[in-house]
Short mmCIF file of C-alpha atoms in Angstrom, two decimals:
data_model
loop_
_atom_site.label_atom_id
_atom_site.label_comp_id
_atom_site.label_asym_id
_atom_site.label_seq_id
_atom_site.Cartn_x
_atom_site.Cartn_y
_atom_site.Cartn_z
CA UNK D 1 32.30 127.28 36.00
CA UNK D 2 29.10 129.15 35.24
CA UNK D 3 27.00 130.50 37.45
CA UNK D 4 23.95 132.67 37.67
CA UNK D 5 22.62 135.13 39.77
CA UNK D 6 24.41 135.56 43.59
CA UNK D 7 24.11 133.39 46.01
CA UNK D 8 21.77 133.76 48.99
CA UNK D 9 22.31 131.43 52.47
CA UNK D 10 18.83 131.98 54.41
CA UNK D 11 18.87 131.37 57.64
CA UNK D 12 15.82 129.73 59.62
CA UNK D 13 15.54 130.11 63.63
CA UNK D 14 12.79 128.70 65.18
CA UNK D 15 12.92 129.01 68.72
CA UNK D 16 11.06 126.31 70.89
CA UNK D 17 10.40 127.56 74.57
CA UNK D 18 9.47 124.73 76.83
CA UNK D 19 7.74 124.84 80.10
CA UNK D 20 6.27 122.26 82.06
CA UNK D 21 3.62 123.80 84.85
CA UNK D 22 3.74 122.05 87.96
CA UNK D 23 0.08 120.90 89.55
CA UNK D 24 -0.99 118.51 92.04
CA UNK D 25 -2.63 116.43 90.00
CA UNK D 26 0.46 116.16 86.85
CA UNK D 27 3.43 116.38 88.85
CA UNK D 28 6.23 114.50 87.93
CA UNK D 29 9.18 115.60 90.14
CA UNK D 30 9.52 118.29 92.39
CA UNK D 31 11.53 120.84 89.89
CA UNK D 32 9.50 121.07 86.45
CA UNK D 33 11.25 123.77 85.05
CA UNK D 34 13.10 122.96 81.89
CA UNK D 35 15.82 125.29 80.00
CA UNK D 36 14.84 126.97 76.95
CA UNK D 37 15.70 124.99 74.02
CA UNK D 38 16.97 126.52 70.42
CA UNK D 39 16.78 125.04 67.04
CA UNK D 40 18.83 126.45 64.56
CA UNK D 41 17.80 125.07 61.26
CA UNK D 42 20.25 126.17 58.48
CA UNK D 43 19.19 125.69 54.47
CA UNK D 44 22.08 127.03 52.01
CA UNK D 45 20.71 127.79 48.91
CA UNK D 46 22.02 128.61 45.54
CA UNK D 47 19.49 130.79 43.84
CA UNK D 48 20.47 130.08 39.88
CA UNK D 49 21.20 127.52 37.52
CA UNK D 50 24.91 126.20 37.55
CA UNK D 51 27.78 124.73 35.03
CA UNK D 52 30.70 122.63 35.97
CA UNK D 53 33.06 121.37 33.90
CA UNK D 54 36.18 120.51 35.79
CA UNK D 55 37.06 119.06 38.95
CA UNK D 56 38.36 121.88 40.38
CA UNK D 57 35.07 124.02 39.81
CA UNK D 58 33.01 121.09 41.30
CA UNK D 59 35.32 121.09 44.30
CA UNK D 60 35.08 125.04 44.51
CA UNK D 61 30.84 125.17 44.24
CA UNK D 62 31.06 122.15 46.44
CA UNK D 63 32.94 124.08 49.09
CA UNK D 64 30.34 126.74 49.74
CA UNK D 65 27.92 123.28 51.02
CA UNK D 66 24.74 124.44 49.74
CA UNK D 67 21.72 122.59 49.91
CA UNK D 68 19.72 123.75 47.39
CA UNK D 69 19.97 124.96 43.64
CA UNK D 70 16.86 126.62 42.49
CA UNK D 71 18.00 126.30 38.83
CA UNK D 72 19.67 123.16 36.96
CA UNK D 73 22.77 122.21 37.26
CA UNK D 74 24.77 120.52 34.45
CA UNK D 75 28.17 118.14 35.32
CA UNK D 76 29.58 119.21 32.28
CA UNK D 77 27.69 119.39 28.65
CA UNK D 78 30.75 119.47 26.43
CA UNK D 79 31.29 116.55 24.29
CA UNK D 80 34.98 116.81 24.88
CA UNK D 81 35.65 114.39 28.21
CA UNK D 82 36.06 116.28 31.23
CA UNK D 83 38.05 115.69 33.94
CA UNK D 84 35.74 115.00 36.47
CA UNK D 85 36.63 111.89 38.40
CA UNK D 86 34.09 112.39 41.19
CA UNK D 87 31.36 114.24 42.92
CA UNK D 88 32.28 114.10 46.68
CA UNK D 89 32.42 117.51 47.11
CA UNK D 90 28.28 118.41 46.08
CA UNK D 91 27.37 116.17 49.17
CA UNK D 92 25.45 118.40 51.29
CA UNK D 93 23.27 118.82 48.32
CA UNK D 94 19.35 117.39 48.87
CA UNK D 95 17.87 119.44 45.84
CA UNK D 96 18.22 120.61 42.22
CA UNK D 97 14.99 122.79 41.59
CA UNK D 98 15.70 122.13 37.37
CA UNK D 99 17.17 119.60 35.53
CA UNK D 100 20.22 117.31 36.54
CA UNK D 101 22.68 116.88 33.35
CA UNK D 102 25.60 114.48 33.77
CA UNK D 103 27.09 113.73 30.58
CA UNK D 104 31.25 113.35 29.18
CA UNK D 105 32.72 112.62 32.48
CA UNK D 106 35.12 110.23 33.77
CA UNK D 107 33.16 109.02 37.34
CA UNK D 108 32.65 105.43 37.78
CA UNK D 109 29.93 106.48 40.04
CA UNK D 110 27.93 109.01 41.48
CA UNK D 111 29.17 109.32 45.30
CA UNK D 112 28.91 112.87 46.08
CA UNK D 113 25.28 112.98 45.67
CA UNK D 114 23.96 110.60 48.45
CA UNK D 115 22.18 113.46 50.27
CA UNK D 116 19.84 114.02 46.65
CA UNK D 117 16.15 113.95 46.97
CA UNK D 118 14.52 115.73 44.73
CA UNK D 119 14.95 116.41 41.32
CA UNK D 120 12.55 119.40 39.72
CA UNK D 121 13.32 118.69 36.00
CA UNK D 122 14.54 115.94 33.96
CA UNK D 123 17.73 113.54 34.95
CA UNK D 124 19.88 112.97 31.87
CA UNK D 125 23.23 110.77 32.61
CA UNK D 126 24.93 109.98 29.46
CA UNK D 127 28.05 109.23 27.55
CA UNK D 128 30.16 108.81 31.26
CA UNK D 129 32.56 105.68 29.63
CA UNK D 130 33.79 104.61 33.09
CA UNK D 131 30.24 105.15 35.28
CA UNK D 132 29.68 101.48 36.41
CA UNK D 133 26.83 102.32 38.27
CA UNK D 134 24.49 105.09 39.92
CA UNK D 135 25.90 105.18 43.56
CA UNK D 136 25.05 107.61 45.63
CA UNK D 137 21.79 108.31 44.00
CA UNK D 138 20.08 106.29 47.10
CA UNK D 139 17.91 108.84 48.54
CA UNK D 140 16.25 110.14 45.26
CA UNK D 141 12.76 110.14 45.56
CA UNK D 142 11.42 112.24 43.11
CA UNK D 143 11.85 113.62 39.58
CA UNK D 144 9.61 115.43 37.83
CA UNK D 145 10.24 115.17 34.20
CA UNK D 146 11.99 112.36 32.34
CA UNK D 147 14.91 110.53 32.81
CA UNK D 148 17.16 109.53 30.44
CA UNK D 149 19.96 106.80 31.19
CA UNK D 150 22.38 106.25 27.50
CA UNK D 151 25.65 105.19 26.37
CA UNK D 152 27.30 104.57 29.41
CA UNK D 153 29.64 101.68 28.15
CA UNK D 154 30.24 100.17 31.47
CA UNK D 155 27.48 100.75 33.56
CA UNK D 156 26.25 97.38 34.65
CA UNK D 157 23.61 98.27 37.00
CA UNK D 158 21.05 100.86 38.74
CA UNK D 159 19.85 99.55 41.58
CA UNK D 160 20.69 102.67 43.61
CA UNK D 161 17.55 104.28 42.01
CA UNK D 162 15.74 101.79 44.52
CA UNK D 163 14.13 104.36 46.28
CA UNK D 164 12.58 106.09 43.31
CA UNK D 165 8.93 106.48 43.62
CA UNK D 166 7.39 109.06 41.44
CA UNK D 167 9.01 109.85 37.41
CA UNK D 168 7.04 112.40 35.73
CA UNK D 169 7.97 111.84 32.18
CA UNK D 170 10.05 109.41 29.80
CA UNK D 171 11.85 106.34 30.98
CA UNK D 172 14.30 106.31 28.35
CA UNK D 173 17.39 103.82 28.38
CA UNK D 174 19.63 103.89 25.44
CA UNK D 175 22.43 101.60 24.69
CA UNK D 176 23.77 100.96 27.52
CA UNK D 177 25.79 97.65 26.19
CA UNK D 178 26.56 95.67 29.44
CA UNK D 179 23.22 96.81 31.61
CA UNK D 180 22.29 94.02 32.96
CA UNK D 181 19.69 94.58 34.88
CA UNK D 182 16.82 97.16 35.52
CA UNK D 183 16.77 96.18 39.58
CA UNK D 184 16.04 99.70 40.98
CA UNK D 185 12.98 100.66 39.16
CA UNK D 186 10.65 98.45 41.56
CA UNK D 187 8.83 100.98 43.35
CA UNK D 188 7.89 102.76 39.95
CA UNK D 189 4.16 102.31 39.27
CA UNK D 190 3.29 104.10 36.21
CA UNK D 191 4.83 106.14 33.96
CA UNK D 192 3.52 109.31 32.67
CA UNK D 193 5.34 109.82 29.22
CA UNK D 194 7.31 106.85 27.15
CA UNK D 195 9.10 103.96 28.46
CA UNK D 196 12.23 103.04 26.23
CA UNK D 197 14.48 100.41 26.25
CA UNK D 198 16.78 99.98 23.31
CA UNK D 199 20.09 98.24 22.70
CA UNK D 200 21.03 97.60 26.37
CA UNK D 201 22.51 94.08 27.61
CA UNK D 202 19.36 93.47 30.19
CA UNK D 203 18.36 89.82 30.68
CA UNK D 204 15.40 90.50 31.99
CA UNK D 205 12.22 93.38 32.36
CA UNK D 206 11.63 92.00 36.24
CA UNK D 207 12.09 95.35 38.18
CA UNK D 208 8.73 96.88 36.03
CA UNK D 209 6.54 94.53 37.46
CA UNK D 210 4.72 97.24 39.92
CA UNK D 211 4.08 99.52 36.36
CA UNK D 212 0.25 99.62 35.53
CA UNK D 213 0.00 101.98 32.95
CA UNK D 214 2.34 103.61 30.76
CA UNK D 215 0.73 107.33 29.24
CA UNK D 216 3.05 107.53 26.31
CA UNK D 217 4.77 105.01 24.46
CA UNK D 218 6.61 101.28 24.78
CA UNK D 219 9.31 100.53 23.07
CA UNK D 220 11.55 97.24 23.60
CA UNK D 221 13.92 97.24 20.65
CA UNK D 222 17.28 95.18 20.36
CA UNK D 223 18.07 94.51 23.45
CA UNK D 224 20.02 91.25 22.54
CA UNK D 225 20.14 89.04 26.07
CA UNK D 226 16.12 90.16 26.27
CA UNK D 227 14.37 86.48 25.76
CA UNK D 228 10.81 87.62 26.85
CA UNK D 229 8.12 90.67 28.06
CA UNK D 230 7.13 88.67 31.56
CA UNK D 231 8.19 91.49 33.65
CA UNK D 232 5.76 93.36 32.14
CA UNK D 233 2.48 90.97 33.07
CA UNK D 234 1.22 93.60 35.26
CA UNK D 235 0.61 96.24 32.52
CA UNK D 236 -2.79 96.34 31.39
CA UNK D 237 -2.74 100.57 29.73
CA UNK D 238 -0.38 101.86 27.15
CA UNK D 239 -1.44 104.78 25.38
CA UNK D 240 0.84 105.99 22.72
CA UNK D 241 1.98 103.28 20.42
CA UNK D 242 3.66 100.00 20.90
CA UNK D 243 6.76 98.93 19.25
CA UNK D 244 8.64 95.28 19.89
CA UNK D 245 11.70 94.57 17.60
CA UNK D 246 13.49 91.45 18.71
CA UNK D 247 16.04 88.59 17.18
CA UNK D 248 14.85 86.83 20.69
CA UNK D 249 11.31 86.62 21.60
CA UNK D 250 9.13 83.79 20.77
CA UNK D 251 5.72 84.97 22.30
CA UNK D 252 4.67 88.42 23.79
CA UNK D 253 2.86 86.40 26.27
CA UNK D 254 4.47 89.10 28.86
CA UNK D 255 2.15 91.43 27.75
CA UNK D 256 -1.38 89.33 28.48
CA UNK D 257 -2.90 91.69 30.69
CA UNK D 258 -2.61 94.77 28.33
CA UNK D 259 -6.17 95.56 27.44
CA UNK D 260 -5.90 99.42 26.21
CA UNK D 261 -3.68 100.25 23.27
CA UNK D 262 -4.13 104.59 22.60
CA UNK D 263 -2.28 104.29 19.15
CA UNK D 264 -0.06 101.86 17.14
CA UNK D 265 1.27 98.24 17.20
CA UNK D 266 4.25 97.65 15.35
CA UNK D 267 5.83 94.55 15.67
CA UNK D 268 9.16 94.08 12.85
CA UNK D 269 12.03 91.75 12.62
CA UNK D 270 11.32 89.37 15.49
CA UNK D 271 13.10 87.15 14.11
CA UNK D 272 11.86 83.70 16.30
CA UNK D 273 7.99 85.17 17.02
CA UNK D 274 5.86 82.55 15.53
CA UNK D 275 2.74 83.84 17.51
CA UNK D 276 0.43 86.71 18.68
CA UNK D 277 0.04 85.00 22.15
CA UNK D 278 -0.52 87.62 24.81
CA UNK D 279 -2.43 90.11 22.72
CA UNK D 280 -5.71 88.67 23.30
CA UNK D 281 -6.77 91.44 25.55
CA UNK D 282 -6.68 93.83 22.75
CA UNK D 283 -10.39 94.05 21.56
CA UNK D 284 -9.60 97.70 19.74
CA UNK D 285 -6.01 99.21 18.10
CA UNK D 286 -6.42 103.19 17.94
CA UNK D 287 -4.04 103.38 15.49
CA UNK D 288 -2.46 101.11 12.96
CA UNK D 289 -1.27 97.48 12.37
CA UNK D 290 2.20 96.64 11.25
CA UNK D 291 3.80 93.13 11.48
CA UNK D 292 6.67 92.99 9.56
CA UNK D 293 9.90 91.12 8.54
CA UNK D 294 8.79 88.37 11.27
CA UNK D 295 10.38 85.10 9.61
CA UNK D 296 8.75 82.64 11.92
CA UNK D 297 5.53 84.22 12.57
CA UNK D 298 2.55 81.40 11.54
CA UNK D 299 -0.64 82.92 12.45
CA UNK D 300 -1.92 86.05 13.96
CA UNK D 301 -4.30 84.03 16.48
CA UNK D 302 -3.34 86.44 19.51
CA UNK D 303 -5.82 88.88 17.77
CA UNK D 304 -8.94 87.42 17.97
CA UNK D 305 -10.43 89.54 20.24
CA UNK D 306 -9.79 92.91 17.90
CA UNK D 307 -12.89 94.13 16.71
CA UNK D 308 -11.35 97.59 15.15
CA UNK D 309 -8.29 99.03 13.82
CA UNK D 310 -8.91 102.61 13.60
CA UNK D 311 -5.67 102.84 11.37
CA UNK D 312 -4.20 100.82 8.49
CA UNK D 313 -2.88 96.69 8.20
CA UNK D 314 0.19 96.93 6.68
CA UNK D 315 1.21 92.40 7.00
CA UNK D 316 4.51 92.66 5.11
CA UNK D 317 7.62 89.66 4.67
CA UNK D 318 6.22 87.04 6.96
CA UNK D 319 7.92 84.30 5.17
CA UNK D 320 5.89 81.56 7.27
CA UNK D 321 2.24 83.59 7.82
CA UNK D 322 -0.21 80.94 6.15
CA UNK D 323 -3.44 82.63 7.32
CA UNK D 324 -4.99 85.48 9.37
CA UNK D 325 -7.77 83.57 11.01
CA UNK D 326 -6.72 85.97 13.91
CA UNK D 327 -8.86 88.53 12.23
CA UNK D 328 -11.92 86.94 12.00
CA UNK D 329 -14.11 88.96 14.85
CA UNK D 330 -12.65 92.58 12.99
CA UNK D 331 -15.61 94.36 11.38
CA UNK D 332 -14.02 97.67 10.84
CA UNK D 333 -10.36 99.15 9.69
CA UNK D 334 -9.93 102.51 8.94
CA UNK D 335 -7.40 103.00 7.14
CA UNK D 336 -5.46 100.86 4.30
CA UNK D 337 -4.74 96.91 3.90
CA UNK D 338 -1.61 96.42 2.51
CA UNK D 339 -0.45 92.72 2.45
CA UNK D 340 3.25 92.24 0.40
CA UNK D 341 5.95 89.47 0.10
CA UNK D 342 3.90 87.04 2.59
CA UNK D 343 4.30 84.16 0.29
CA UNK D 344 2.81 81.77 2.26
CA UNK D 345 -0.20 83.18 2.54
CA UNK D 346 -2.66 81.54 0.76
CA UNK D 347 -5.97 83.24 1.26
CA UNK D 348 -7.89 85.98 3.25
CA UNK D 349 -10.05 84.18 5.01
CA UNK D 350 -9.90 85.78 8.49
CA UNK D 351 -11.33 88.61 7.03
CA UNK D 352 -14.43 87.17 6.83
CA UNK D 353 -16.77 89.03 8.83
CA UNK D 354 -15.08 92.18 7.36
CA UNK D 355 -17.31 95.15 7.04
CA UNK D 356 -15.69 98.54 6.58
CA UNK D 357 -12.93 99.66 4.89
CA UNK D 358 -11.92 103.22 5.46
CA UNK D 359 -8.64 103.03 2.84
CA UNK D 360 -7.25 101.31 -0.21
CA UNK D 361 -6.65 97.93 -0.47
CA UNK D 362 -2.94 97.36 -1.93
CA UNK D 363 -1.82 93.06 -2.43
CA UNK D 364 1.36 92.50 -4.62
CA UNK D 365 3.93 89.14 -4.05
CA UNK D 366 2.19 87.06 -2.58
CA UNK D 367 3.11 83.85 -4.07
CA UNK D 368 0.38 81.85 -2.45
CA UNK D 369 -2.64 83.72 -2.71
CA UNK D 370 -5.47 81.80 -4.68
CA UNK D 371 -8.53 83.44 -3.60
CA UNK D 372 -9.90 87.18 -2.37
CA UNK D 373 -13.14 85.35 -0.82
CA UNK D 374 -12.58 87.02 2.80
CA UNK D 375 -13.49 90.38 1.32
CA UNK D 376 -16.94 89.20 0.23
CA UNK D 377 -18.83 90.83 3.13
CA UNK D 378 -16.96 95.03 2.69
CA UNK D 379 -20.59 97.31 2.32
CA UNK D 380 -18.50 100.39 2.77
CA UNK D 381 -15.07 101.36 1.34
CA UNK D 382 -13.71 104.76 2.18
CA UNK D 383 -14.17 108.06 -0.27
CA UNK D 384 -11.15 108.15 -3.36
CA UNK D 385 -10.29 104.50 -2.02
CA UNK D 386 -8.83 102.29 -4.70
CA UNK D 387 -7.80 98.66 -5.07
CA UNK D 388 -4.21 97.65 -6.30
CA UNK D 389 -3.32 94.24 -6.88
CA UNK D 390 -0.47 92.48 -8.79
CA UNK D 391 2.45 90.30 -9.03
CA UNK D 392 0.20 87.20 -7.14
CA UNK D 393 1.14 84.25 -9.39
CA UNK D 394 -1.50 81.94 -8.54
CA UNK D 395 -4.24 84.39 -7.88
CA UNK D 396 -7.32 82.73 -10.35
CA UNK D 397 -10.59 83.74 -8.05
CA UNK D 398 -10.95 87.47 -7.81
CA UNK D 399 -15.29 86.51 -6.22
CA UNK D 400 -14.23 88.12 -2.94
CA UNK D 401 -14.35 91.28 -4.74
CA UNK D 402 -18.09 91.35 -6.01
CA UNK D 403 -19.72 92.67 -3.29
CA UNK D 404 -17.13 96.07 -4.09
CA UNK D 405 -17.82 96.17 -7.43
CA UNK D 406 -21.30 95.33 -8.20
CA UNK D 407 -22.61 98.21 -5.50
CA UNK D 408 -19.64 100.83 -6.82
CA UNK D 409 -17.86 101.08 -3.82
CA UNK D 410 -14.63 101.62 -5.82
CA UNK D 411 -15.06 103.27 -9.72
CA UNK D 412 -13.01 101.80 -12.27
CA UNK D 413 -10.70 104.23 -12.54
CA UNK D 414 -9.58 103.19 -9.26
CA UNK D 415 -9.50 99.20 -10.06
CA UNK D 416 -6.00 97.86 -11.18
CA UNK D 417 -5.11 94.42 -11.20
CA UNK D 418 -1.95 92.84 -13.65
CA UNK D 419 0.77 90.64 -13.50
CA UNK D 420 -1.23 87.80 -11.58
CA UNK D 421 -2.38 84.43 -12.45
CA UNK D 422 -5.73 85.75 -13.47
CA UNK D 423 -6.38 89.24 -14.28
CA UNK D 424 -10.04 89.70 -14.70
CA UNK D 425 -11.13 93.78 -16.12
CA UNK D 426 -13.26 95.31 -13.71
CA UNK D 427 -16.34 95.09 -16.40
CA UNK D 428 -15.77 90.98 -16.08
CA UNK D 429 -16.32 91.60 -12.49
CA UNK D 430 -19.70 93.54 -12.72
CA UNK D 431 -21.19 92.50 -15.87
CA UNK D 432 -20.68 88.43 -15.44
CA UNK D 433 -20.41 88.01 -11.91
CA UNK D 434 -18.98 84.82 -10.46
CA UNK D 435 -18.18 83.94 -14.70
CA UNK D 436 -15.62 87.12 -14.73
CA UNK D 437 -14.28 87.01 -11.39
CA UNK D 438 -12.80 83.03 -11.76
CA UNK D 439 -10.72 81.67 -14.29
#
């Protein structure tokens, strides 16, 4: 057991003295005196952070019944398995000033701590293979930094966080295989760093329904019984970057009221996603684009509100992506496009009322592509930009590119096109206009 510091028990008195005055016109009875009454209010506190790694040391601290720990205190940190079966002796405990750390113990739950309130720092449970659920954490109200809930084989559920009302940081839950359900987290609001669910067996997102807003990031990855986002219709601010990777969903119509996105929106290997449904409130990204390795994924209609991508597209592997009319209100992107290995894709139409440019534009396998014509209206390409394109076997109408060329928005030097259909020199381009550009 390690402690710190010496313990100090204070001692708080108040002493109430009571006295009714008699009067004509308030008297009750004919004897108004009343006894002095005392209040002895006791708080215990451990001044000092505190390690225990064995049973008998949590018995031992347990014994002295304090209240309070101004410091953390850590339920064993070793990754060797203690052999801590239960908590039952820190019950008169109410609050850990720092952080709570419960990791490589054998407890099927956390009984022992049903007098916890208050938790100053960060709540970390993880690797406990027998905790089956969070028991005795009933009365927690508050913790100020993040909380992190991981690899806890048979936890099932953690509903006793029900009376949870204010997390200060990260919602992070980490493979927790046979989780079931997030019932528990209903009272949470918003969330003031990232919210991170990855690789647990949930069926559903239902208990975030109250959460708003979400400061940091959202991440919903793997979590194979997860078939949708609906408990999530409430959310309408995220504003780090968003990040869905799922063999399950078909729609991200959960997400319909999101309107603010701070940075990116990555969306990869959903494997049955064949639309953009539920992003329609998004009329700006601040940050970049990525969709890729989404094998039933047909359009990218859910977009077409966005106006600006202050990042890079990067459309990659979409087997069945036959057009990006999605795009067709977006005037400005800062960084690159980069479109590779959507071989369905036949054209770039959506890009139609294109404008700006801020980054290269990179095309290479794409099977389908015939024409470049939704890049006719670019004025402004960014400083040192170049174009790269290659390996399109039926690309024969390079016209979509005039506008570029013919007002030097990108030199030659930075113009490389081979290995497609049609391969027209950057002097066919400017010197013979709509003659060089189509075979």
């Amino acid at each position: 057991m390690t402690l710190t510091k010496i313990p100090k028990i204070i001692l708080l008195s108040v002493f109430m003295i009571l006295t009714n005055c008699s009067s004509e016109k308030d008297s009750i009875d004919d004897n108004n005196e009343e006894d002095i009454e005392e209040n002895l209010i006791t708080e215990n506190i451990y001044d000092g952070w505190v390690e225990l790694s064995t049973q008998t040391e949590v018995d031992n601290f347990g014994a002295n019944n304090y209240t309070k720990i101004t410091g953390s205190l850590t339920i064993n940190r070793n990754i060797t398995t203690s052999n801590i079966i239960n908590l039952n002796a820190l019950n008169s405990l109410k609050e850990v000033g720092g952080n709570l750390h419960i990791a490589y113990n054998q407890i099927t739950s956390l009984k022992g701590l049903d007098n916890l309130e208050y938790v100053g720092g960060y709540l970390n449970i993880s690797y406990n293979k027998v905790l089956t659920n969070l028991e005795g954490l009933n009365k927690l109200k508050i913790i100020e930094d993040y909380v992190l809930i991981a690899d806890n084989d048979k936890l099932t559920e953690i509903s006793s966080l029900g009376n949870l009302t204010k997390l200060g940081g990260n919602l992070n839950l980490f493979r927790n295989t046979i989780l079931n359900s997030l019932n528990g987290l209903d009272k949470i609001q918003s969330i003031n760093g990232h919210l991170i669910i990855t690789e647990n067996g949930i069926t559903d997102l239902n208990a975030l329904i109250n959460i708003t807003s979400i400061n940091g990031n959202l991440i919903v990855d793997d979590n194979k019984n997860l078939y949708n986002l609906d408990g999530l219709k409430n959310l309408t601010t995220v504003g780090g970057y968003l990040d869905i990777a799922s063999s399950n969903f078909s729609n991200l119509t959960g997400l319909a009221n999101l309107k603010y996105l701070g940075e990116h929106l990555y969306l990869s290997k959903n494997d049955l996603l064949t639309s953009l449904d539920g992003l329609t409130g998004l009329d700006s990204i601040h940050g970049s684009l990525t969709l890729s390795g989404n094998k039933s994924l047909t359009d990218i209609d859910g977009l077409s509100n966005t106006k600006d991508i202050e990042g890079s597209i990067s459309i990659k592997s979409n087997e069945k992506l036959t057009q990006i009319d999605g795009f067709t209100e977006l005037k400005s992107i800062g960084g690159n496009i980069l479109f590779e290995y959507n071989n369905s894709l036949s054209n770039l139409n959506g890009f139609n009322n294109l404008e700006t440019i801020g980054g290269n534009v990179i095309l290479h396998d794409i099977n389908a592509l015939t024409n470049l014509d939704g890049l006719n209206k670019v004025s402004a390409v960014g400083t040192n930009s170049y174009i790269s394109i290659f390996n399109c076997e039926n690309s024969i109408n390079f016209c979509g590119l005039q506008s570029i060329i013919l007002n030097n928005l990108i030199p030659e030097n930075k113009y490389t096109v081979y290995s497609n259909a049609y391969n027209p020199t950057y002097q066919e381009i400017q010197n013979y206009g709509s003659g060089g550009c189509e075979q």
